[in-house]
XYZ file of C-alpha atoms in Angstrom:
122
model
C 197.797 76.029 77.142
C 199.212 72.790 78.243
C 197.425 69.461 77.492
C 195.944 67.849 80.614
C 197.623 64.612 81.693
C 195.776 61.408 81.200
C 196.859 57.804 81.924
C 198.884 56.415 78.924
C 196.815 53.930 76.965
C 198.920 50.984 77.741
C 199.628 51.807 81.401
C 199.051 49.136 83.998
C 200.401 48.316 87.387
C 199.843 45.394 89.851
C 198.157 46.484 93.098
C 197.366 44.543 96.292
C 194.947 45.350 99.123
C 196.467 48.072 101.264
C 198.920 48.872 98.494
C 199.639 52.326 96.960
C 200.318 52.982 93.264
C 201.864 56.191 91.755
C 199.913 57.210 88.723
C 202.004 58.343 85.703
C 202.056 61.882 84.465
C 201.864 63.517 87.788
C 198.293 62.341 88.444
C 198.936 61.499 92.022
C 198.738 58.250 93.870
C 195.816 55.824 94.755
C 195.738 53.289 97.605
C 193.352 50.355 97.895
C 192.018 50.861 101.445
C 189.591 48.975 103.572
C 186.848 51.351 104.804
C 183.537 52.862 104.169
C 180.424 51.098 102.819
C 179.964 50.030 100.148
C 183.246 48.522 99.174
C 184.781 45.592 97.350
C 184.465 42.316 99.186
C 187.521 40.440 100.533
C 186.839 37.718 97.978
C 186.887 40.254 95.108
C 190.400 41.467 96.008
C 191.773 38.110 96.963
C 193.154 37.268 93.542
C 195.330 38.958 91.058
C 194.625 42.787 90.855
C 195.695 45.209 88.133
C 195.239 48.825 88.064
C 195.240 50.134 84.482
C 194.149 52.809 82.175
C 190.692 52.678 80.463
C 190.193 50.640 77.378
C 187.495 50.881 74.832
C 184.491 48.705 75.917
C 185.292 48.693 79.699
C 181.969 48.003 81.342
C 180.540 47.114 84.775
C 177.177 46.846 86.511
C 177.497 49.542 89.209
C 176.531 48.667 92.733
C 172.804 49.518 93.293
C 171.936 49.276 89.619
C 170.265 46.598 87.519
C 172.193 46.776 84.312
C 175.788 47.010 83.169
C 177.003 49.984 81.254
C 180.247 51.088 79.569
C 182.549 53.507 81.158
C 181.623 56.076 78.560
C 177.988 55.694 79.409
C 178.676 56.035 83.167
C 180.835 59.034 82.658
C 178.133 60.760 80.524
C 175.314 59.940 83.004
C 177.369 61.397 85.984
C 178.496 64.378 84.062
C 182.235 63.550 84.103
C 183.911 65.986 81.683
C 185.670 64.280 78.700
C 188.989 65.587 79.686
C 188.917 63.872 83.030
C 187.772 60.428 81.870
C 191.213 59.416 80.790
C 192.415 60.002 84.359
C 190.142 57.333 85.878
C 192.171 54.200 86.804
C 190.375 50.887 86.212
C 190.798 48.108 88.780
C 190.718 44.627 87.255
C 190.493 41.286 89.155
C 191.273 38.145 87.254
C 190.340 39.886 83.878
C 187.035 41.517 85.185
C 186.553 45.180 85.826
C 185.552 45.502 89.423
C 186.057 49.218 90.093
C 186.517 52.494 88.156
C 188.412 55.108 90.089
C 186.591 55.935 93.254
C 183.351 56.376 91.466
C 181.964 52.928 90.600
C 182.105 49.429 92.015
C 181.095 46.213 90.235
C 177.882 45.009 91.937
C 178.928 41.445 92.109
C 182.170 42.398 93.759
C 180.718 44.788 96.203
C 180.047 44.321 99.927
C 177.268 46.684 101.160
C 178.636 46.434 104.734
C 182.014 47.779 103.767
C 185.118 46.723 102.111
C 187.972 47.818 99.912
C 187.938 51.049 97.798
C 190.424 52.956 95.569
C 191.224 56.252 97.426
C 193.149 59.064 95.767
C 196.127 60.524 97.683
C 197.199 64.039 96.810
């Protein structure tokens, strides 16, 4: 058996709206695309954006929910298997987590009418 690839603990990469990032370890690519609702607002993605691996204590208040939760709590609630959690890229804007993979958007950064989302590419 081979260990499943995960994002290296210290991995990070700048990203911009419309930009594509190759994830390490053969995990594929992601693009920050404008599209379906809800999405991240133009204001949320207008500053410095960083795509990185998860860190202990990452948290956000998911769009449509009243309280913030840690990434671990979100994964447990959604039934994301432990071996897949280390593959989720975290999108950070000016030091604040605004999206986790394609699964969760920060409520304060979201635009219910549509906006930017991380989309996996093969």
